[in-house]
CSV table of C-alpha atoms and ligand atoms in Angstrom, one decimal:
chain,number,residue,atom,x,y,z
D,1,UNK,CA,73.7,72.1,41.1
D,2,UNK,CA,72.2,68.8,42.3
D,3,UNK,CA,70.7,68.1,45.6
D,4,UNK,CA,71.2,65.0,47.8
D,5,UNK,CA,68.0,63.4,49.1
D,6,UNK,CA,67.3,63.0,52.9
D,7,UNK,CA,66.5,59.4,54.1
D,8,UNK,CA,66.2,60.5,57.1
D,9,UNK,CA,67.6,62.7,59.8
D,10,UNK,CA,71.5,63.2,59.2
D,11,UNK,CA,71.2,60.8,56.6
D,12,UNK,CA,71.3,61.4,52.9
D,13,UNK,CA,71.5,59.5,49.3
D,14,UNK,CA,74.5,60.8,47.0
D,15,UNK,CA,74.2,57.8,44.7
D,16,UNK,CA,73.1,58.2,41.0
D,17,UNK,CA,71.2,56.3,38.1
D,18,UNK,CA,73.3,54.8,35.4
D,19,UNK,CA,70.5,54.3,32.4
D,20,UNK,CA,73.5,54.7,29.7
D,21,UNK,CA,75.3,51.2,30.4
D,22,UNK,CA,74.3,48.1,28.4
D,23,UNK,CA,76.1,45.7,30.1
D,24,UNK,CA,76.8,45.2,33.7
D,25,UNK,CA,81.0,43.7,34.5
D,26,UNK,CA,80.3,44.1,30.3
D,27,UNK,CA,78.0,40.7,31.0
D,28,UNK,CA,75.6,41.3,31.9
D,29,UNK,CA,71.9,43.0,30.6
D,30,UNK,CA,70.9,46.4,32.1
D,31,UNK,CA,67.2,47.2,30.5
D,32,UNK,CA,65.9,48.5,33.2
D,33,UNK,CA,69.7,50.3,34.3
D,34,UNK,CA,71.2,50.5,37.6
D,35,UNK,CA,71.6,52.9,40.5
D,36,UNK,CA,75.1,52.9,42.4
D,37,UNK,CA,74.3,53.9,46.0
D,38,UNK,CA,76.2,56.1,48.4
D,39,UNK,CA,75.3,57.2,51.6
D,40,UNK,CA,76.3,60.3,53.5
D,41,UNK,CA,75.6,60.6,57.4
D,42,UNK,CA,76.3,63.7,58.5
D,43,UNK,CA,76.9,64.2,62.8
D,44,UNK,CA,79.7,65.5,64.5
D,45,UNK,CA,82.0,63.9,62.3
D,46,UNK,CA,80.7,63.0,58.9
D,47,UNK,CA,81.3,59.7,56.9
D,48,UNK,CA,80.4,58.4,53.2
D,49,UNK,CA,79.7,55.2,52.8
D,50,UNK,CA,81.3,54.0,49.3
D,51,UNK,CA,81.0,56.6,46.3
D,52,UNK,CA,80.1,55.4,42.8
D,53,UNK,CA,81.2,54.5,39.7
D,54,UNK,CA,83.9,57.4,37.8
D,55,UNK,CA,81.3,57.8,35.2
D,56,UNK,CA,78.9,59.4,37.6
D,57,UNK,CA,81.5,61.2,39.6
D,58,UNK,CA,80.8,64.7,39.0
D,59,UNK,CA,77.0,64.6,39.5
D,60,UNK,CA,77.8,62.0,42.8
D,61,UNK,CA,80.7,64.9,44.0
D,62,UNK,CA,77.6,67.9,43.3
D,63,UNK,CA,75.4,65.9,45.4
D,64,UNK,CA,78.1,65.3,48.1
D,65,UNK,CA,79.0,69.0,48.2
D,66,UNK,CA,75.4,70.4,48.8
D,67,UNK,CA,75.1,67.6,51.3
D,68,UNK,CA,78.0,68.3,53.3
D,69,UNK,CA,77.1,72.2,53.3
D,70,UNK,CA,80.2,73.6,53.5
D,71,UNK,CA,81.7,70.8,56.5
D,72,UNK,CA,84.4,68.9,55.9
D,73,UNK,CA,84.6,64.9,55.2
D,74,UNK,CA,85.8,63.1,57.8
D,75,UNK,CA,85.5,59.3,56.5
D,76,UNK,CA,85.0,57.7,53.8
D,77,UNK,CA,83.6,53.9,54.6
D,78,UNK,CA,84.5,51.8,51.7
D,79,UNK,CA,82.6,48.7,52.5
D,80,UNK,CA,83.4,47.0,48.6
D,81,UNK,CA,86.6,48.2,46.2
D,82,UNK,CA,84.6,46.7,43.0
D,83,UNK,CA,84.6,49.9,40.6
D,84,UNK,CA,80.9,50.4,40.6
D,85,UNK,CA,81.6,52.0,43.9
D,86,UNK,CA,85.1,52.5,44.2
D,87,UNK,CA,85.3,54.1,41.1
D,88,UNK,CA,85.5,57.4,42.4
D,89,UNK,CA,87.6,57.1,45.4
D,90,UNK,CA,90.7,58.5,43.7
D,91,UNK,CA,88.9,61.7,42.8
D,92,UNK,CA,87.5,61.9,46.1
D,93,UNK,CA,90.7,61.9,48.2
D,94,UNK,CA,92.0,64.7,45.4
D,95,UNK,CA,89.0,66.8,46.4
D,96,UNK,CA,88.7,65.5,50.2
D,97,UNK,CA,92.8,65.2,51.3
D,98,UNK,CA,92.4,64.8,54.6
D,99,UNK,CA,89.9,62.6,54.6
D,100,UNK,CA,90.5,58.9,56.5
D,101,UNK,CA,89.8,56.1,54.5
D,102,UNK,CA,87.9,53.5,56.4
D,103,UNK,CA,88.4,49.6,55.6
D,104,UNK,CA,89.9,46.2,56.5
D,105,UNK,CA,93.9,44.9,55.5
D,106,UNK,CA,92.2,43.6,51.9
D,107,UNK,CA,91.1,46.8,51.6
D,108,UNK,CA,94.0,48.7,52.0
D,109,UNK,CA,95.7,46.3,49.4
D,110,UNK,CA,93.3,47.2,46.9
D,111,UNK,CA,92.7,51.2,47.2
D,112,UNK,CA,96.9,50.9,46.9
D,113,UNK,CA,96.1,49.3,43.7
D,114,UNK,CA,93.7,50.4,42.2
D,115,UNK,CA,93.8,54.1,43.4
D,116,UNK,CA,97.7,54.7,44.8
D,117,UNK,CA,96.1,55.5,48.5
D,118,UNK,CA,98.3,54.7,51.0
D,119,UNK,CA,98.2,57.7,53.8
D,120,UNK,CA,94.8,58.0,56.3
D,121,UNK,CA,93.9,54.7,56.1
D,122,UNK,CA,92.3,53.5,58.9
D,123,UNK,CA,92.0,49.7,59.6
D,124,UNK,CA,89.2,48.1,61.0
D,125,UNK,CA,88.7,44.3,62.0
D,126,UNK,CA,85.5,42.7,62.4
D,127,UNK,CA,83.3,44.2,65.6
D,128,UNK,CA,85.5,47.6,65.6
D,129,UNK,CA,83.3,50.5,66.4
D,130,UNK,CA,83.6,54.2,65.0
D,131,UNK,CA,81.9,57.4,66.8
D,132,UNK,CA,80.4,59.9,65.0
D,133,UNK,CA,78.6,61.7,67.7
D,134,UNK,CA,75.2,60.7,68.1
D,135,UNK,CA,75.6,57.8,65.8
D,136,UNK,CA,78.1,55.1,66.4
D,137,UNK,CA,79.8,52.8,63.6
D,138,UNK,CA,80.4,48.6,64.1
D,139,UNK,CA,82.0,46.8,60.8
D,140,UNK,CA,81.2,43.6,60.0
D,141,UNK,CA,83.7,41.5,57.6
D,142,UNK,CA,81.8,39.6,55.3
D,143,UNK,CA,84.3,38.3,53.0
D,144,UNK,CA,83.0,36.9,49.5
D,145,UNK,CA,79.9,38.8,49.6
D,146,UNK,CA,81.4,39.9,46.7
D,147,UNK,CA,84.7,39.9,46.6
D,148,UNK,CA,87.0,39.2,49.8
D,149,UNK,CA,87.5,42.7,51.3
D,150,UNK,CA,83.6,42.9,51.7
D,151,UNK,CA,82.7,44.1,54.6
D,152,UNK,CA,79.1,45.7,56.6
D,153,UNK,CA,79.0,48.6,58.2
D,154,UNK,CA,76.0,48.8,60.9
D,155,UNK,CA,75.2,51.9,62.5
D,156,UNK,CA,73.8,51.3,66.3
D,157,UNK,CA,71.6,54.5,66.6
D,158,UNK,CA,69.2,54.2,64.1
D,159,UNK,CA,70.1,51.2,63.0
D,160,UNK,CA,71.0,51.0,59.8
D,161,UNK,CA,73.0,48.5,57.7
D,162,UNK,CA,75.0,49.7,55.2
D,163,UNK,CA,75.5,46.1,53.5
D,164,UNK,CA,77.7,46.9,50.0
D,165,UNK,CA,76.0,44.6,47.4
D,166,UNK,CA,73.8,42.8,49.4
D,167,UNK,CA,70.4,43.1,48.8
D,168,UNK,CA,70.9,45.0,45.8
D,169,UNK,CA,69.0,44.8,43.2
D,170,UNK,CA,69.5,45.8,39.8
D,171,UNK,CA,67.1,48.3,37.8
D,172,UNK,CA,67.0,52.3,38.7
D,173,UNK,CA,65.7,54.3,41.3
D,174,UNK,CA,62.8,56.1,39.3
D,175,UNK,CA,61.6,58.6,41.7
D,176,UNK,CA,61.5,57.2,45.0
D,177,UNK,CA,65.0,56.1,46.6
D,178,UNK,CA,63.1,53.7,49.5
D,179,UNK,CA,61.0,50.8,49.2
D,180,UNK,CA,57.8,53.4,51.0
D,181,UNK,CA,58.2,55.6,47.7
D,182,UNK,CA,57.4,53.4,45.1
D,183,UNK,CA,56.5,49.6,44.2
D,184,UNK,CA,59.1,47.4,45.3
D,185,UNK,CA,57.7,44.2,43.5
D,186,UNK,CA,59.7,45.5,40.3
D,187,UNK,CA,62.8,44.5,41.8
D,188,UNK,CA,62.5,41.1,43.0
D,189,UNK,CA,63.5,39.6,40.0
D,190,UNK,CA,65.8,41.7,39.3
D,191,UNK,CA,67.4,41.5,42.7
D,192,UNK,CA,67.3,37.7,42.1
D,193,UNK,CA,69.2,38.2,38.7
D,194,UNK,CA,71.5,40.7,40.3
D,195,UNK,CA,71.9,37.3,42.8
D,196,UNK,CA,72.4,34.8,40.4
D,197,UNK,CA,74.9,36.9,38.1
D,198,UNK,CA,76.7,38.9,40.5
D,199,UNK,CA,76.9,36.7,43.7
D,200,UNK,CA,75.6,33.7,43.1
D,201,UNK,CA,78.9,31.2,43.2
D,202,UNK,CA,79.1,32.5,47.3
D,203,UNK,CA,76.3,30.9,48.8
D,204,UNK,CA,77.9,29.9,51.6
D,205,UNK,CA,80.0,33.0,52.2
D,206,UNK,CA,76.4,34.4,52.4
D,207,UNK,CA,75.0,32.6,54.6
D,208,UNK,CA,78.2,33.3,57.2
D,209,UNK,CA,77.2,37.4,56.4
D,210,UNK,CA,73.7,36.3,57.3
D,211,UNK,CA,74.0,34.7,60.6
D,212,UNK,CA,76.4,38.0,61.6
D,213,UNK,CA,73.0,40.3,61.1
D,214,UNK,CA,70.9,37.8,62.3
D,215,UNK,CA,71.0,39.4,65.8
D,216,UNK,CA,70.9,43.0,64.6
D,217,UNK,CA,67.7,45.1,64.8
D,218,UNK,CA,67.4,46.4,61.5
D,219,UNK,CA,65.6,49.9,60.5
D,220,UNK,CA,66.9,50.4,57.2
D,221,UNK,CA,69.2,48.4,54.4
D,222,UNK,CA,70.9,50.7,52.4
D,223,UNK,CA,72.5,48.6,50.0
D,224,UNK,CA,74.5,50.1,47.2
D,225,UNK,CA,72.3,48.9,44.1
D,226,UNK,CA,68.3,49.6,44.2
D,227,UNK,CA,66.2,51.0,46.7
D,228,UNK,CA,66.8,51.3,50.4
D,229,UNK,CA,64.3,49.0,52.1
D,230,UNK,CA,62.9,50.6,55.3
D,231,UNK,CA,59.5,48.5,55.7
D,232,UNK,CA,59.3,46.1,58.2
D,233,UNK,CA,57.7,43.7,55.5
D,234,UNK,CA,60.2,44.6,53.0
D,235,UNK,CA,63.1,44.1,55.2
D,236,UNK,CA,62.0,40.9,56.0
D,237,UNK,CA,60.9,40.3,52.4
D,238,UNK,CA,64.4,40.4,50.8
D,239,UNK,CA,66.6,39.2,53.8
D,240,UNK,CA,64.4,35.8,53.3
D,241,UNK,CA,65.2,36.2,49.3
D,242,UNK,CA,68.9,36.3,50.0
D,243,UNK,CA,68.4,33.4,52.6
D,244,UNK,CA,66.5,31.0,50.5
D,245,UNK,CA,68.8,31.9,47.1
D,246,UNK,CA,72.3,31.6,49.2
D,247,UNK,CA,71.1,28.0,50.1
D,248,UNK,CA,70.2,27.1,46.4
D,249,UNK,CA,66.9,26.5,47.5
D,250,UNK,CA,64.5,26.7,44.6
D,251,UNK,CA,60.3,26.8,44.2
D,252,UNK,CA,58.1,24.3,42.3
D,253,UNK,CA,58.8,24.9,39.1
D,254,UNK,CA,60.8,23.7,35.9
D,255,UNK,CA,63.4,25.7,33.5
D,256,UNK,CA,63.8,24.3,30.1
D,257,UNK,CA,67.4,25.9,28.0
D,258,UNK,CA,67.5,24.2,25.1
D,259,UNK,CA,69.5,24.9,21.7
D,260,UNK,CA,68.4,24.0,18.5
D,261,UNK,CA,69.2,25.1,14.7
D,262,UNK,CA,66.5,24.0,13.0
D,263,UNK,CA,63.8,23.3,15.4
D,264,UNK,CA,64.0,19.9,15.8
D,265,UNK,CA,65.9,19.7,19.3
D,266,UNK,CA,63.6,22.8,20.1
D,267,UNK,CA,59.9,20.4,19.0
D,268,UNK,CA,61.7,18.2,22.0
D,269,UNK,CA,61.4,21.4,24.7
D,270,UNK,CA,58.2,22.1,23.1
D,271,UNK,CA,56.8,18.1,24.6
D,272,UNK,CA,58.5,18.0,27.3
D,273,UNK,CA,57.0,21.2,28.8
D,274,UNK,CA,53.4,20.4,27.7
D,275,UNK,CA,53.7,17.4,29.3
D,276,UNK,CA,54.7,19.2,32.7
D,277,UNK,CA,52.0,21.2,32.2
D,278,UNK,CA,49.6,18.3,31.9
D,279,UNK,CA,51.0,16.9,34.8
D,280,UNK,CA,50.3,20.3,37.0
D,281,UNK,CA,52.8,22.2,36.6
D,282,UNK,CA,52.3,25.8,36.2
D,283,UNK,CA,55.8,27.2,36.0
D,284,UNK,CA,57.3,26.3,33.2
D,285,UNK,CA,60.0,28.7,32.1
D,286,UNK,CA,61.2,27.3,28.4
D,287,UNK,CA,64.5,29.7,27.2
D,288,UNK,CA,65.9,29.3,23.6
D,289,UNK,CA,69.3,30.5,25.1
D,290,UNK,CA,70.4,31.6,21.3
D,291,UNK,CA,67.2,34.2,22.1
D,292,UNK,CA,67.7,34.8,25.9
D,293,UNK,CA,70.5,36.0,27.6
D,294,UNK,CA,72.0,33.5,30.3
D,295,UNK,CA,71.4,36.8,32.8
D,296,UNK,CA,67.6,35.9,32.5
D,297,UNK,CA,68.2,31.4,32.6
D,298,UNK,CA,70.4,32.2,35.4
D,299,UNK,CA,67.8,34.2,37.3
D,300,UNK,CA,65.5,31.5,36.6
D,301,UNK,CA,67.7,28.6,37.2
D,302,UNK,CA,67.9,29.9,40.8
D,303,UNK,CA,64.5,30.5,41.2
D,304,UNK,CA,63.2,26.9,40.2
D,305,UNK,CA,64.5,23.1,41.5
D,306,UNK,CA,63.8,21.6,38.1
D,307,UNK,CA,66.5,22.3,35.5
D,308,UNK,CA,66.2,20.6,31.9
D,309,UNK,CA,69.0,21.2,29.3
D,310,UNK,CA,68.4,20.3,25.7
D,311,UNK,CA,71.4,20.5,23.4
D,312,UNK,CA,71.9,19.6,19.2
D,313,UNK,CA,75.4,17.8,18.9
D,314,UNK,CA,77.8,20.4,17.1
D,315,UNK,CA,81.3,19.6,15.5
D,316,UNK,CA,80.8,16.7,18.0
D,317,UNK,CA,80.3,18.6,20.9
D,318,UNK,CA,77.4,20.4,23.1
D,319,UNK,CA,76.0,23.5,20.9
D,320,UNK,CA,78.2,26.1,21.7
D,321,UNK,CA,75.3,28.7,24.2
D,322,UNK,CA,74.5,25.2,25.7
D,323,UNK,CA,78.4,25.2,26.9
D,324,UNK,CA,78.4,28.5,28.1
D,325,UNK,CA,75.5,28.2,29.9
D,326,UNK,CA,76.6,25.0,31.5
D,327,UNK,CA,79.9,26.5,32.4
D,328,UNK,CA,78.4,29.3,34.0
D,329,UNK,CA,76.2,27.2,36.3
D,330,UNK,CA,79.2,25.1,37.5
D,331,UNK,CA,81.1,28.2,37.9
D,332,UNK,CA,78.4,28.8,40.4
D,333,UNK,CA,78.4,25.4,42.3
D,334,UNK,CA,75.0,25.4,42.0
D,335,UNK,CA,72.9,23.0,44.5
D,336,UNK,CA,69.4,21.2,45.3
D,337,UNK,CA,68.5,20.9,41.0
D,338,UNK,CA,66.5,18.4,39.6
D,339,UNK,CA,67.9,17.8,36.8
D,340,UNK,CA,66.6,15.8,32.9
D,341,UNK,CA,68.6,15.9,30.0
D,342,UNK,CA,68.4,15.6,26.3
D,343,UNK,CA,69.9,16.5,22.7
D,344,UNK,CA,69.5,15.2,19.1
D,345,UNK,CA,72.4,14.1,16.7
D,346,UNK,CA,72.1,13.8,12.7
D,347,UNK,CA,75.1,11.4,12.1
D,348,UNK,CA,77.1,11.2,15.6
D,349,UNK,CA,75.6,11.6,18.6
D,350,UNK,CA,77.8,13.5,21.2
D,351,UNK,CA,75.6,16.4,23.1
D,352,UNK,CA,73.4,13.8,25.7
D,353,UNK,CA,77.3,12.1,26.8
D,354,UNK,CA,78.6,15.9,27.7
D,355,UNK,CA,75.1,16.5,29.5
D,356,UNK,CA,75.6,13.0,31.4
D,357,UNK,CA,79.1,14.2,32.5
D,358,UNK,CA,77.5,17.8,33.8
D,359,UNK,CA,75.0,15.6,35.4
D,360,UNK,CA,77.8,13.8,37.4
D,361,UNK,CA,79.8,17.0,37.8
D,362,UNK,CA,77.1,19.0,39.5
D,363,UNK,CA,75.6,15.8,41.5
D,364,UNK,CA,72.0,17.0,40.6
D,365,UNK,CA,69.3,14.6,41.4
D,366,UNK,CA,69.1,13.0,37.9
D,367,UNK,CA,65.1,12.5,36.7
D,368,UNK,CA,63.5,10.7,34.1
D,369,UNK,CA,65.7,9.0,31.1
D,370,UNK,CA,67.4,10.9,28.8
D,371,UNK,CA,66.3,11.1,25.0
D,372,UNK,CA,68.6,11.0,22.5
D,373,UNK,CA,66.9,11.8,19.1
D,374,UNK,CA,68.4,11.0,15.7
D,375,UNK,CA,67.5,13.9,13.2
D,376,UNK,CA,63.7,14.5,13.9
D,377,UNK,CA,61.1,13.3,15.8
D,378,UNK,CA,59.2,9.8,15.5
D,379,UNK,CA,57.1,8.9,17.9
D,380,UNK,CA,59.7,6.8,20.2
D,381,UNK,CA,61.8,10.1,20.6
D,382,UNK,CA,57.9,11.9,21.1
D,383,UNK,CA,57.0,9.4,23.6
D,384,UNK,CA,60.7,9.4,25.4
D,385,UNK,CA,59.9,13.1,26.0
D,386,UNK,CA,56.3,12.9,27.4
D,387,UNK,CA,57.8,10.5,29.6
D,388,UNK,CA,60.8,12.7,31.0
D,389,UNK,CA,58.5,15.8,31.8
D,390,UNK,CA,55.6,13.1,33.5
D,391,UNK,CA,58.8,11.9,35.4
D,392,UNK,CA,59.9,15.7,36.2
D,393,UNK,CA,56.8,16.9,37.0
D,394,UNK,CA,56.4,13.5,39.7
D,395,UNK,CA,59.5,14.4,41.4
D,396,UNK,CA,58.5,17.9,42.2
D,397,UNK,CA,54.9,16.6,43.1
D,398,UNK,CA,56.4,14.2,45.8
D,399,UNK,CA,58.2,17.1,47.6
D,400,UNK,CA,54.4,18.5,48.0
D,401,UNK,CA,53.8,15.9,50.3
D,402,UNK,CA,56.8,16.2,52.6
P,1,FEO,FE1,78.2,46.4,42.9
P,1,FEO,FE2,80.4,43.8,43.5
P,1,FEO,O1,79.9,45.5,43.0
């Protein structure tokens, strides 16, 4: 028999850990796992928010059980269909039958389709309100934050957002279940990966979802990856992450992603960021993306304005982890990047003419001149380099003085 855990009064944690899964959307690194979050309040009448992924479905339903103590389940919020919290909403109506199912028109498309639900559905639009007793419901739609049935669900007693995947965070919750019970800096950067991967290409849907709880008081975030932030500090902390990441706004710093085969595109990386480090700066993140996973370059990609891609030609095109990666930071529209560019050749030269078209693509902010290096390095190609991270490194040092 498991146990929920109380958050508070009337309010208790049903999610679970998943430390089995390699891959998150099978994409996406878990090393540190994942927790899928539900939320149980329990009043006069008693509503879950979300359930978790049908893996975890009979520890979430023991949990749920205890927690509801013999009452019956009155709602079920589903503030996001993707499967890492719907997953279980099929069983749950099988065990719960009379329980209303509580989302907007998208959602009732997809709990059709996914799950065959059509009866008890209840539909809300955005600022509808649902008593419980002593705590009262308002839902927020925040479409695109992730998918376009999103919604927030804020409750007005205690006040306490229950925002889906927002603020989430990947990474399990070891122990503690809120930000007081453990040390929250392990998550930042994974919350800022979980960004990047999971949510990144909706910026601007974001910053709609943001402005909507910009006038709410806010006790608690219970978000349904990671822990539930509850410190004044902490709320503050990641609602300024999501701000600053949603606008594609990025610190001092400089990512270098570079393929190479042989190591002669990669000696090119090697200048470019000692140069940047001659010229001051101290973050210099250099990824071999046939080493890293474009989960990690993303994260950083994000968390940095400059951006320097080095590619090898290959059957007369970019190397081939140098495409994906490209493609997967158009796919996100990405924003505000500084961006220098170069690639080596050994009889055609192709790779620096793709990088020039992503340049144009994206409409980054185009620094220093691009090195184009016939099979190894002499000292014009050395000297090319030095000059592109001195010209890097300038840019970022001129936004000191604004
Ligand atoms: Fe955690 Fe978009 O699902």
């Amino acid at each position: 028999m498991l146990k929920p855990i109380q958050i508070k009064e009337n309010l208790y944690y049903v999610g679970v850990n998943d430390r089995s899964k390699e891959l998150f959307e099978n994409l996406w690194p878990l090393p540190k796992g994942v927790s899928y979050n539900s939320y149980l309040i329990v009043d006069e009448k008693t509503a879950l928010f979300d359930t978790v992924d049908i893996c975890y479905s009979d520890r979430f339903f023991q949990k749920l059980e205890t927690a509801l103590d013999g009452r019956q389940l009155d709602y079920v919020v589903i503030n996001h269909m993707e499967p890492d919290h719907s997953g279980s909403l099929g069983l749950l109506k099988a065990k719960y039958p009379n329980v209303q199912v509580v989302g907007n028109k998208r959602t009732a498309d997809m709990i059709q389709g996914f799950h065959g639900i059509t009866d008890n559905v209840m539909l809300v639009s955005d600022g509808d309100q649902l008593p419980l007793g002593k705590h009262n419901l308002v839902f927020y739609l925040t479409p695109m934050v992730h998918w376009p049935e999103t919604m927030m669900t804020y409750e007005t007693t205690d006040k306490i957002i229950f925002s889906g995947d927002a603020f989430g965070t990947f990474g399990t919750l070891d122990g503690g279940i809120t930000d007081a019970q453990l040390h929250p800096e392990r998550y930042y950067d994974e919350m800022i990966r979980y960004y990047s991967n999971i949510v990144g290409k909706f910026g601007s849907p974001v910053q709609k979802a943001l402005e909507k709880l910009n006038n709410l008081d806010i006790n608690y975030i219970c978000s349904t990856h990671g822990p539930v932030w509850t410190l004044p500090q902490q709320i503050e902390k990641v609602v300024n992450i999501y701000d600053k990441l949603s606008r594609y706004e990025g610190n001092e710093g400089v990512v270098i992603a570079y393929g190479t085969m042989y190591g002669n595109t990669e000696q090119m990386a090697e200048t470019i960021a000692h140069e940047l480090a001659v010229q001051g700066i101290k973050e210099v993140i250099v990824h071999n993306v046939s080493k890293r996973s474009d989960s990690y370059i993303l994260r950083d990609i994000f968390k940095y304005r400059g951006l320097i891609v080095g590619s090898p030609t290959y059957n007369n095109k970019l190397y081939p982890n140098i495409e994906y990666l490209l493609s997967k930071i158009e796919s996100r529209e990405m924003k505000n990047r500084y961006f220098g560019y170069f690639g080596s050749f050994t009889w055609a030269g192709a790779a620096v003419k793709r990088l020039a078209q992503f340049a144009e693509d994206t409409k980054f902010e185009v620094v220093g001149t691009p090195v184009e290096m016939k099979q190894s390095m002499q000292l014009d190609n050395y000297t090319a380099c030095v000059e592109l991270g001195k010209a890097m490194a300038a840019r970022l040092i001129l936004d000191r003085k604004q």
